[in-house]
Short mmCIF file of C-alpha atoms in Angstrom, two decimals:
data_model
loop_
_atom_site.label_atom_id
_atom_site.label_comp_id
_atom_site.label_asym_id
_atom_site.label_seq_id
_atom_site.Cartn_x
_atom_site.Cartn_y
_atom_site.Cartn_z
CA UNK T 297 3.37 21.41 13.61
CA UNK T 298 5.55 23.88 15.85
CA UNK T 299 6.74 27.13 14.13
CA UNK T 300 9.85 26.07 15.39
CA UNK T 301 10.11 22.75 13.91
CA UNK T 302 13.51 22.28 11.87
CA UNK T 303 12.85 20.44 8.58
CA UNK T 304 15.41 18.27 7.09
CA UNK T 305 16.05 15.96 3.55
CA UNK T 306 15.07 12.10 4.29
CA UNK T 307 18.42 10.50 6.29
CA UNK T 308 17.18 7.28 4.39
CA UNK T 309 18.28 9.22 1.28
CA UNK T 310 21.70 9.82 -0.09
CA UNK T 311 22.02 13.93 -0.72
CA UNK T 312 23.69 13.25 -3.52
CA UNK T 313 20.35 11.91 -4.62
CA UNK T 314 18.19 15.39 -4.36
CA UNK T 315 16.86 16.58 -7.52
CA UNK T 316 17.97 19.23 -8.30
CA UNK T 317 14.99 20.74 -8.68
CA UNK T 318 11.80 19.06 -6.67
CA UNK T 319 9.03 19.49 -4.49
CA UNK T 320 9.26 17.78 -0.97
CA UNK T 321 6.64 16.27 0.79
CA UNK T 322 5.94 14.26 4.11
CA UNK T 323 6.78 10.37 4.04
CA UNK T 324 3.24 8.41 3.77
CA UNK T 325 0.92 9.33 6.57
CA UNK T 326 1.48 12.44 8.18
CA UNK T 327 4.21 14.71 9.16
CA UNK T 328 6.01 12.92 12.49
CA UNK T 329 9.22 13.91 13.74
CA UNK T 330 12.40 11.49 13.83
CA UNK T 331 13.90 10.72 16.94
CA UNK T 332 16.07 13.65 17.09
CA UNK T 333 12.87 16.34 17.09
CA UNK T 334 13.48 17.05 13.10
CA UNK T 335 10.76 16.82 10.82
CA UNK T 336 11.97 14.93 7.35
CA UNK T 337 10.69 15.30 3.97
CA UNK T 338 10.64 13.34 0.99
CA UNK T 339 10.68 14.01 -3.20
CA UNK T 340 6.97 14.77 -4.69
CA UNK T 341 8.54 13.43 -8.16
CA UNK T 342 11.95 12.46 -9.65
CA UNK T 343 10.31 12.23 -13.30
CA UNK T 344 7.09 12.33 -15.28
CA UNK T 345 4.43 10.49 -13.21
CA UNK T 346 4.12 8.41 -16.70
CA UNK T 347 7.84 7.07 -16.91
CA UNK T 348 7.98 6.78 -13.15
CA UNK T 349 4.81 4.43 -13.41
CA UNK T 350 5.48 2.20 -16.03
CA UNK T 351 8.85 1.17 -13.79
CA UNK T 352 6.67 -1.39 -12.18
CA UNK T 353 5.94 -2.90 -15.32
CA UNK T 354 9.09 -2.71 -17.73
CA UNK T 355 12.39 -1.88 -15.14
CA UNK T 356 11.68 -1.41 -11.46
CA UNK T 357 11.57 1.38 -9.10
CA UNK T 358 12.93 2.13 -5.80
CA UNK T 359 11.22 3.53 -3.33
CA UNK T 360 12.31 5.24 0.00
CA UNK T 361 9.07 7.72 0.74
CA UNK T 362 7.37 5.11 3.44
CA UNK T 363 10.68 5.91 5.78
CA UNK T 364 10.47 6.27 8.98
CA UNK T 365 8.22 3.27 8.90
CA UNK T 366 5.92 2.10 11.80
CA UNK T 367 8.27 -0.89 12.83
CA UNK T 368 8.46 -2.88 16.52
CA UNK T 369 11.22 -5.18 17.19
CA UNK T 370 9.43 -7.84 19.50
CA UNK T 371 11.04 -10.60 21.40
CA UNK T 372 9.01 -14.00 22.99
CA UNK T 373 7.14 -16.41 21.32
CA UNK T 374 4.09 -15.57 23.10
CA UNK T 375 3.89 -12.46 20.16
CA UNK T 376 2.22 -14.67 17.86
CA UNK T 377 -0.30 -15.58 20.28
CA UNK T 378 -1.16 -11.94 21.46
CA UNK T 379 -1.93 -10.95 17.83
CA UNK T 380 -4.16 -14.40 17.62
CA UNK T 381 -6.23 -12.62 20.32
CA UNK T 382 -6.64 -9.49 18.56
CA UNK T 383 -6.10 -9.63 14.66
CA UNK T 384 -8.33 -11.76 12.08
CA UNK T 385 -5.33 -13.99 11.35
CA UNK T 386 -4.07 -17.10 12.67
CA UNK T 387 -0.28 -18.03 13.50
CA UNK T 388 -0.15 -21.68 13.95
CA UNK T 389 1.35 -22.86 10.60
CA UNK T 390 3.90 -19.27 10.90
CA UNK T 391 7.68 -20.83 10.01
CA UNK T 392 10.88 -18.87 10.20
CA UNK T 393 11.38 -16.06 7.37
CA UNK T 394 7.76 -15.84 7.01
CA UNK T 395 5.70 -12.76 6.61
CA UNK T 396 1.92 -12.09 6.71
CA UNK T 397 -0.25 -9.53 6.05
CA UNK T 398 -2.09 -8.99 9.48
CA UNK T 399 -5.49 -7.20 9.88
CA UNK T 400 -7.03 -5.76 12.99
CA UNK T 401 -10.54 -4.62 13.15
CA UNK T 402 -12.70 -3.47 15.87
CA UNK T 403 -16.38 -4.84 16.95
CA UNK T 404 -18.08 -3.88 13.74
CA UNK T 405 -15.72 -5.99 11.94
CA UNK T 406 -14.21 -2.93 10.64
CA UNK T 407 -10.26 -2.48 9.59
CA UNK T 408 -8.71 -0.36 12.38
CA UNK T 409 -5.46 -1.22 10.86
CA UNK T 410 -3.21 -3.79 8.13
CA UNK T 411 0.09 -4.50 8.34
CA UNK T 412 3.09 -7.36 8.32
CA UNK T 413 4.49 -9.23 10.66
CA UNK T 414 7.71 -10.94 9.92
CA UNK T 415 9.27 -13.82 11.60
CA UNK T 416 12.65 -13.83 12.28
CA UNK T 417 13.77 -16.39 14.60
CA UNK T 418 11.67 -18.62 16.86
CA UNK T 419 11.19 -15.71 19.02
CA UNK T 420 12.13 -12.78 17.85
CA UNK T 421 9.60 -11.05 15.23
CA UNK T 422 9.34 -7.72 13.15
CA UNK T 423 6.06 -5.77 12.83
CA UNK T 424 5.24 -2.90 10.58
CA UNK T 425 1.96 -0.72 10.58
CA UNK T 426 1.04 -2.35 13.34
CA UNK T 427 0.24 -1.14 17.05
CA UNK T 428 2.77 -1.13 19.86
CA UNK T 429 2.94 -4.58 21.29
CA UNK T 430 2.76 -3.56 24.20
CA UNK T 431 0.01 -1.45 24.61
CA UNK T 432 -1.92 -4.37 22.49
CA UNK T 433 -1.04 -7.04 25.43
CA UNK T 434 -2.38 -3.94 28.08
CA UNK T 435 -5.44 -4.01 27.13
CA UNK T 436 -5.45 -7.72 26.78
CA UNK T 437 -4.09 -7.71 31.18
CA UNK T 438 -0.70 -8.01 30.33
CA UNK T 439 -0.97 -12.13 29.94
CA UNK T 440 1.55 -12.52 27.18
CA UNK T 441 5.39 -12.56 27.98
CA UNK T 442 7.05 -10.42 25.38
CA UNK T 443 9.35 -7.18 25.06
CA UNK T 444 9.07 -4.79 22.56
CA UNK T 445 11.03 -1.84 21.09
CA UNK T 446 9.91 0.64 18.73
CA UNK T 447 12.65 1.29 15.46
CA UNK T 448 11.32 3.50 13.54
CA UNK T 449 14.03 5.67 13.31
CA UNK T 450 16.12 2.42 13.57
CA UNK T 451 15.37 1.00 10.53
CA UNK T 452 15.23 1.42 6.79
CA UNK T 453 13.85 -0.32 3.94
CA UNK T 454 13.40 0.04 0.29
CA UNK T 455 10.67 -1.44 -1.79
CA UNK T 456 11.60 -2.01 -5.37
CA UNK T 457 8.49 -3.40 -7.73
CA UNK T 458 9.48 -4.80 -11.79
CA UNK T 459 10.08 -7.25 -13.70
CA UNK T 460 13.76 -6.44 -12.82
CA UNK T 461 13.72 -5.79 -9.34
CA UNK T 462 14.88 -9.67 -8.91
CA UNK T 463 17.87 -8.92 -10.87
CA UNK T 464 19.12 -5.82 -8.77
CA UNK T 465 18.80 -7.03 -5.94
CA UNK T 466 20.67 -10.20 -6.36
CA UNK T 467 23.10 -8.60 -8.41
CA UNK T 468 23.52 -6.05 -5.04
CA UNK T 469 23.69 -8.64 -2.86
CA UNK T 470 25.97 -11.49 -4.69
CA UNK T 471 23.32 -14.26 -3.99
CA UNK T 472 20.79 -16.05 -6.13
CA UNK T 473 17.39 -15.34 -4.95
CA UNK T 474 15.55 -17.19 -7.35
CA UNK T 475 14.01 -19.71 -4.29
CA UNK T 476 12.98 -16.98 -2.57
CA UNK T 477 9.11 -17.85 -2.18
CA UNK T 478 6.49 -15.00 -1.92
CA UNK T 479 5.99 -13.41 1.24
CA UNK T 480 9.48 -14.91 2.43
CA UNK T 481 12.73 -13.03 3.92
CA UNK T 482 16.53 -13.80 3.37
CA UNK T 483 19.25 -12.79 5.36
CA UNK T 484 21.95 -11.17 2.81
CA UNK T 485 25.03 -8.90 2.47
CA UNK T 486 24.68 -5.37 0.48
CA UNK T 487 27.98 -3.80 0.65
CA UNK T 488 28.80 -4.95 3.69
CA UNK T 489 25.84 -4.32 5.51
CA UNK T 490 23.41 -7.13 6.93
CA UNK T 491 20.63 -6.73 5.53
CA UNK T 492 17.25 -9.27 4.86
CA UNK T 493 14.99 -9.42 1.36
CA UNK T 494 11.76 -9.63 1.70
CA UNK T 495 9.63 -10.96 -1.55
CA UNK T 496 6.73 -8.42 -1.50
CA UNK T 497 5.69 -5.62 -3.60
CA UNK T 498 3.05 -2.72 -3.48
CA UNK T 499 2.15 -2.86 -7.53
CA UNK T 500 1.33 -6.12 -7.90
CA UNK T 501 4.39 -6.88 -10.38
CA UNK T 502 7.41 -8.97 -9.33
CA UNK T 503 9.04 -6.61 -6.42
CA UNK T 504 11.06 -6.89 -3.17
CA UNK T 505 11.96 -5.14 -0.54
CA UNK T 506 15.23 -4.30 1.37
CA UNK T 507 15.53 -3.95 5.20
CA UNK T 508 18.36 -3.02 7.10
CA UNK T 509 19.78 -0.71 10.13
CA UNK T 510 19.11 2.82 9.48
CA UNK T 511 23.16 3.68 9.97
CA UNK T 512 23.25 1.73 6.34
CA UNK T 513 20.93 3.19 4.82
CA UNK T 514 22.90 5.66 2.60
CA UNK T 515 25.11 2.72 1.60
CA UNK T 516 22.60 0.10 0.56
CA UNK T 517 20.78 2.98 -1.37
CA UNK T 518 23.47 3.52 -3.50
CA UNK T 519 25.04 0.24 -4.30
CA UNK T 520 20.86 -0.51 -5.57
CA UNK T 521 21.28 2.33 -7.59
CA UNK T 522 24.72 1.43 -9.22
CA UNK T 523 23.72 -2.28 -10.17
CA UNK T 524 20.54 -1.00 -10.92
CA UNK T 525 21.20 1.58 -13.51
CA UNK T 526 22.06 -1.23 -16.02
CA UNK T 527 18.47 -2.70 -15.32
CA UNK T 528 16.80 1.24 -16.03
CA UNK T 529 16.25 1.41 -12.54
CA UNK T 530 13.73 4.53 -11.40
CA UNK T 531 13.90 6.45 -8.15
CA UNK T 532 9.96 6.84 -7.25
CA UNK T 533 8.25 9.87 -5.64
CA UNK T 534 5.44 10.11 -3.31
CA UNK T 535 2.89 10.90 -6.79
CA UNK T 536 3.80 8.29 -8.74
CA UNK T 537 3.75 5.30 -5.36
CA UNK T 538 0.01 6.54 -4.61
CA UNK T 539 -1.01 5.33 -8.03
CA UNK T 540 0.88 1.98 -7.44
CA UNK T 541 -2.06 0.23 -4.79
CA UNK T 542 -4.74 0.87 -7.11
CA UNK T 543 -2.83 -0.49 -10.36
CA UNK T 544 -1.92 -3.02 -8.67
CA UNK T 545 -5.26 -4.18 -6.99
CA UNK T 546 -3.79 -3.36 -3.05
CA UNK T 547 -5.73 -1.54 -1.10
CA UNK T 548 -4.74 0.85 1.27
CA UNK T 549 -6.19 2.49 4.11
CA UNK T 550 -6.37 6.23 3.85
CA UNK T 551 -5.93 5.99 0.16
CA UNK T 552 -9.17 3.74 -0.62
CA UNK T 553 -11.15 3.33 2.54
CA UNK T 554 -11.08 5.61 5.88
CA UNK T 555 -10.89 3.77 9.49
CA UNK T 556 -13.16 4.72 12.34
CA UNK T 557 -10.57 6.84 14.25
CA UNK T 558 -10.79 10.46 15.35
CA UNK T 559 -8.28 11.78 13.14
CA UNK T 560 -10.63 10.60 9.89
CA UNK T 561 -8.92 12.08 6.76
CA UNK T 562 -10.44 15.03 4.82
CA UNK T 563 -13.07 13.75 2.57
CA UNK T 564 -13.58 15.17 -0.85
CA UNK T 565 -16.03 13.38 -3.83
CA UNK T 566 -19.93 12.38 -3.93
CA UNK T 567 -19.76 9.90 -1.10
CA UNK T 568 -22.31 10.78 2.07
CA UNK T 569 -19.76 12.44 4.84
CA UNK T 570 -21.97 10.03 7.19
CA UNK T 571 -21.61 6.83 4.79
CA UNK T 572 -20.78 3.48 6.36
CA UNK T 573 -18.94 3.01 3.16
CA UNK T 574 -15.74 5.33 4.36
CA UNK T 575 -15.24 2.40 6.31
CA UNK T 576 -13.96 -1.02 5.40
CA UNK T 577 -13.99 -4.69 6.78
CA UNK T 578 -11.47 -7.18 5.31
CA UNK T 579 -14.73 -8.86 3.25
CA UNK T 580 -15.49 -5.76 1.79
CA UNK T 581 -11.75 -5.50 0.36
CA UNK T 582 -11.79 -9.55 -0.74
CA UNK T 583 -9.87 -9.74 1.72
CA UNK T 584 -12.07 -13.42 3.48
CA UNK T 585 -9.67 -15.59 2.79
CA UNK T 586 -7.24 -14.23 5.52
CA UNK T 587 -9.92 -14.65 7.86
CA UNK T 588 -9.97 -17.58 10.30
CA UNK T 589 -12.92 -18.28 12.50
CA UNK T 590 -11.05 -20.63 14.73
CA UNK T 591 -10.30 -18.35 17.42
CA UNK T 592 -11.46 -15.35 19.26
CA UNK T 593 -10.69 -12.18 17.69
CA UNK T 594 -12.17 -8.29 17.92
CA UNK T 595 -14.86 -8.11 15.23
CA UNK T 596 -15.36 -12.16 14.80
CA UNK T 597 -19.10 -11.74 15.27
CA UNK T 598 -19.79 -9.41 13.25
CA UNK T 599 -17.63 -10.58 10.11
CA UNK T 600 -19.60 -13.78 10.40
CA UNK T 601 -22.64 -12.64 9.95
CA UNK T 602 -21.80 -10.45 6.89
CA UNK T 603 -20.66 -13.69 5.11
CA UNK T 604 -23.93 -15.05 5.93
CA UNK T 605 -26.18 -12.95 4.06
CA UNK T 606 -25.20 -10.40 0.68
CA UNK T 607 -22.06 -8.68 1.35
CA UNK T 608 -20.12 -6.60 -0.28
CA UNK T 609 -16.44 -7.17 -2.37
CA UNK T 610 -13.98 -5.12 -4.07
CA UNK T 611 -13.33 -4.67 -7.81
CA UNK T 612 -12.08 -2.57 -10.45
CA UNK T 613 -14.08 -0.44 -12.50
CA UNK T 614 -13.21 1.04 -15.82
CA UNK T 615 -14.45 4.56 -16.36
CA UNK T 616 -15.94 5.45 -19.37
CA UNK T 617 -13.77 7.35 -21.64
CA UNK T 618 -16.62 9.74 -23.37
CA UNK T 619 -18.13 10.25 -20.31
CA UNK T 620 -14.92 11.49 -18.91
CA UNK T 621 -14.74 14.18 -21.46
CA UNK T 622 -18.02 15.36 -20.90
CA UNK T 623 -16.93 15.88 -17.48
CA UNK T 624 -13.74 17.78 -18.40
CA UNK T 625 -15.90 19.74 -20.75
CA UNK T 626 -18.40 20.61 -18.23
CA UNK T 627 -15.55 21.68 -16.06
CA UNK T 628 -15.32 24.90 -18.50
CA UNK T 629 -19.03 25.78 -18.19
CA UNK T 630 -18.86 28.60 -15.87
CA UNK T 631 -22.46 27.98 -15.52
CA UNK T 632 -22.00 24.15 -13.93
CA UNK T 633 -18.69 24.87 -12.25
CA UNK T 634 -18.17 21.33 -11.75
CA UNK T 635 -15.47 20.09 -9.91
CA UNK T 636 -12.20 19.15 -11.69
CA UNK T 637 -11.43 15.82 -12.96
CA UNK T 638 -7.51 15.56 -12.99
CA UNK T 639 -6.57 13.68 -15.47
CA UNK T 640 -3.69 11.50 -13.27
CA UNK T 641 -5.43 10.61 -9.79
CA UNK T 642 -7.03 12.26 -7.19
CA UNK T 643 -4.10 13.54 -5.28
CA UNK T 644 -4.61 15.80 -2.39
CA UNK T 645 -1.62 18.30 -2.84
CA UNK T 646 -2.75 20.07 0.33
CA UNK T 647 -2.90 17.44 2.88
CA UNK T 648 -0.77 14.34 0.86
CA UNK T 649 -2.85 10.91 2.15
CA UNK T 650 -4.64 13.40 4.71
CA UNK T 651 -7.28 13.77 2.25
CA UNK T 652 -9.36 10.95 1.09
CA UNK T 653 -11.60 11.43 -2.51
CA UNK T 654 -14.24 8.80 -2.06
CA UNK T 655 -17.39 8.53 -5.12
CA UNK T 656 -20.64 6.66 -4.93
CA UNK T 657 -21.50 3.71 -7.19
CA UNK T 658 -25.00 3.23 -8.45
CA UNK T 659 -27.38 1.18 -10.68
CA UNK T 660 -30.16 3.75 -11.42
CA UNK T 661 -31.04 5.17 -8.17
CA UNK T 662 -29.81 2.08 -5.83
CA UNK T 663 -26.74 3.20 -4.21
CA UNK T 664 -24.24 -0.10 -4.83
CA UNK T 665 -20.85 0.70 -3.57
CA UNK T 666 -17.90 3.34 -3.18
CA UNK T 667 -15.01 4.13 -5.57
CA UNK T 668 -11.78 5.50 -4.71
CA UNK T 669 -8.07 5.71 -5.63
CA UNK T 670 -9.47 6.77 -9.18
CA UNK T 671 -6.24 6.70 -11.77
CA UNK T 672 -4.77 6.66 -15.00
CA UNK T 673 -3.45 3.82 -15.62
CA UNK T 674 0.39 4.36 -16.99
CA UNK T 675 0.44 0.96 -18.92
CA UNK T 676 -3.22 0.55 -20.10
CA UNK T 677 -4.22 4.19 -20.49
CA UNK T 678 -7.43 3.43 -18.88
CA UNK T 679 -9.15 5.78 -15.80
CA UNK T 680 -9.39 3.03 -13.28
CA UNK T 681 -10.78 2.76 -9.36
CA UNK T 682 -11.24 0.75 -6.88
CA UNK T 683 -14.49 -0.04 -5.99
CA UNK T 684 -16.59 -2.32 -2.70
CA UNK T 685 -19.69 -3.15 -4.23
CA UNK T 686 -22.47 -5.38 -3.06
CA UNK T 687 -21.12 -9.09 -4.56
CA UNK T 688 -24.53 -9.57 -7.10
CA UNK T 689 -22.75 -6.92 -9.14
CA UNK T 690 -19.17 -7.98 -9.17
CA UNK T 691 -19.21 -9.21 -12.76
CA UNK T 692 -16.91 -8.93 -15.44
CA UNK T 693 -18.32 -6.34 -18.02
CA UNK T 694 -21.32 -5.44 -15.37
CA UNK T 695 -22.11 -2.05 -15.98
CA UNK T 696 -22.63 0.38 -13.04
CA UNK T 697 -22.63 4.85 -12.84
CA UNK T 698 -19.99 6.80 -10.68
CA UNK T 699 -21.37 10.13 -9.30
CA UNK T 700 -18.88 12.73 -9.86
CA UNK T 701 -18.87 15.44 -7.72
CA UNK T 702 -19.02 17.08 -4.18
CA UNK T 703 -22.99 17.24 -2.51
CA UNK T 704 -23.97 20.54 -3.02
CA UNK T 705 -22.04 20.77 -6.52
CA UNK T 706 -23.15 20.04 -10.09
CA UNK T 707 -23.00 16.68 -10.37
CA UNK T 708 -22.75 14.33 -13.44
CA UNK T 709 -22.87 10.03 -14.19
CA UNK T 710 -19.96 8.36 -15.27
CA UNK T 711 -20.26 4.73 -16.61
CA UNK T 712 -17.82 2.12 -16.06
CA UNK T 713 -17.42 -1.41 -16.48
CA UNK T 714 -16.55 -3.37 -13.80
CA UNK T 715 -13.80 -6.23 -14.04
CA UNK T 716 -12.25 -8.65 -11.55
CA UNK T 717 -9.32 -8.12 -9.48
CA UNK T 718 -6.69 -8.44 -10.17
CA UNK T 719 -6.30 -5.44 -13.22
CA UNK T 720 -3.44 -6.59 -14.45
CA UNK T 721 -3.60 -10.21 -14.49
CA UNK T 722 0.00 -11.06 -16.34
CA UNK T 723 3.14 -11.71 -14.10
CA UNK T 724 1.51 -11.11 -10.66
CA UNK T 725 4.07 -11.74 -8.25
CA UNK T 726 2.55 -13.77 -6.06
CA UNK T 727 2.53 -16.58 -8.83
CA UNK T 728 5.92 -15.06 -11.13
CA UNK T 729 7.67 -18.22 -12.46
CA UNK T 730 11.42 -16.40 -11.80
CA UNK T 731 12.88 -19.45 -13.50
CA UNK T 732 12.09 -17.33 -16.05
CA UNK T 733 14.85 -15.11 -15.19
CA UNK T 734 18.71 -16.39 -15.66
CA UNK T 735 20.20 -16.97 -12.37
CA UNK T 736 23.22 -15.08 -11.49
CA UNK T 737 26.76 -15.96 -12.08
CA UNK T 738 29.11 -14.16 -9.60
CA UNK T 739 33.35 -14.21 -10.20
#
């Protein structure tokens, strides 16, 4: 970053809403300027990571600390066909207000990059974490007739995961959202502004997010945070939305798995620096069923023949609490010096998501698989992870042994059980009956 960079409090959040004492960090990803050269900077923590947590699971949170977001505003039909040619997914059964998760991986089969796409008219569409349209249909000889803008700085959008995150938001917006299916979009009115809900959540709970124009922002923020206060609404840092993926059986790239790009992350834990398990395809993450083979796509090769044979999937594991203290204890032995176990997550406080802590998984001496996104779970109290692992060992109760700690350092076994996705397996919210929920009455 330049010495002369000027650094300046997230425009996607209200000043009034500063802590008054806080720790700022980048918004996820890296440190990229806004449109107007200035580098913004978001809140490490409104609260205990503990209270902040369980908002996904008893109120909701709101979340601001993925703005600027990587969105393209992309005009012609033909879209949906360009990102046939080059993503995993199909688009033929894609109505209006739709979104899907869309996943592009290179000849190896491995994810270069996950996103959304959201449909918004018959030819008008939204992506987000996505490449630039444009550059995609370039290398594909410019044979697809669409026009694309990037709004990054153009738009805003606020995620808000819990049981009452329904309730806010309809309350905010005057409308009953209770047939609002999963993975859908509504056009609504927050205060004025035009805005569109999107059912979707990054915890796995019941959660939705808000997307507007980016000269709203401020506005929509706070008229969330004034219904929402009767609901025990929590503002969520960037510490306490890390934890949310992995809780919430999501994963996420640079947070659980690397991709094979030049600017790799930093790479801290007992995983080989050389291991082909940094990297992920969508069958290592479960991720098959978003697969279609009925078209041509980068990687289509190779992802069929890893469903042929043994392949790999992705699970939880449960560490084992007594093993855990004997790693905290060794961590005192100035003899062993082993590397610290924190007791929350894995958090790189140096480089945010630039670092990525990554541990091998073994049965005896057979290496099995790669953990990451290790946790303390706010709601269970257990230290979870992620974990790819070849299939024959995804079993509920199976028992497998983390290696904990960097090559070259003392290193020590921890057990842990594995168990299926999803962790939490009560009120996911891609099946939450919201009937459940009174519907709103507005004067």
């Amino acid at each position: 970053m330049s010495s002369e960079m000027k650094m300046t409090f997230s425009p996607y959040i209200p000043n009034d809403q500063i802590p008054e004492k806080a720790v700022f960090v980048a918004q996820e990803g890296k440190f990229t300027p806004l449109d107007n050269g200035e580098w913004s900077v978001h809140p490490f923590a409104y609260d205990r990571w503990e209270k902040e947590e369980m908002s996904w699971y008893e109120t909701s949170y709101i979340h601001a600390g993925l703005n600027p977001f990587l969105f393209f505003d992309i005009k012609g039909k033909e879209y949906l066909d360009l990102m046939e040619a080059v993503s995993v997914n199909t688009f033929r059964n894609f109505p209006i207000g739709k979104a899907r998760h869309t996943i592009l991986c290179n000849e190896q089969g491995k994810i270069i990059l996950d996103g959304i796409i959201m449909r918004r008219s018959e030819d008008e569409f939204v992506s987000g974490c996505l490449p630039d349209p444009v550059v995609l249909n370039q290398m594909c000889g410019n044979k697809f007739h669409i026009t694309s803008e990037a709004t990054r700085c153009k738009r805003f959008f606020y995620q808000l995961c819990g049981p009452k995150s329904l309730q806010i938001v309809e309350d905010a917006s005057r409308s009953d959202l209770h047939d609002l299916k999963f993975m859908y979009l509504k056009d609504v009115v927050i205060d004025g502004r035009d805005v569109f809900i999107l059912r979707t959540g990054m915890a796995g709970t019941l959660g939705y997010e808000v997307h507007g124009r980016l000269e709203d922002a401020h506005a929509v923020y706070k008229k969330l945070l004034e219904v929402g206060e009767k609901y025990g609404i929590q503002p969520l840092g960037r510490y306490g939305y890390v934890n949310a993926h992995c809780d919430g059986s999501i994963p996420q790239v640079a947070e659980h798995f690397a991709t094979p790009f030049d600017d790799m992350p930093v790479i801290s834990g007992s995983i080989s620096r050389d291991s082909e398990l940094l990297y992920r395809s969508p069958i290592d993450l479960g991720w098959e069923k978003l697969v279609r083979f009925n078209h041509e796509f980068v990687g289509k090769e190779a992802l069929q023949k890893e469903l042929e044979g043994p392949h790999n999937t992705c699970v939880h594991l449960i560490w084992d609490k007594e093993d855990i203290l004997k790693v905290i204890a060794a961590t005192m032995d100035p003899e062993k010096r082993v590397d610290t176990l924190d007791m929350v997550c894995d958090y790189d406080y140096v480089r945010n998501n630039g670092g990525l802590h990554m541990d091998e998984v073994y049965d005896g001496d057979r290496l099995i698989g790669a953990s990451s996104g290790r946790m303390l779970s706010p709601k269970t109290r257990d230290m979870i992870s992620l974990c790819t692992l070849k299939e024959e060992y995804a079993v509920e109760g199976r028992m497998v042994e983390v290696l904990w700690g960097n090559p070259g350092t003392y290193q020590m076994r921890v057990r842990a059980t594995v168990t299926l996705f999803p962790y939490n397996k009560v009120d996911r919210n891609e099946s939450f009956d919201v009937e459940r929920i009174p519907h709103p009455h507005f004067d």
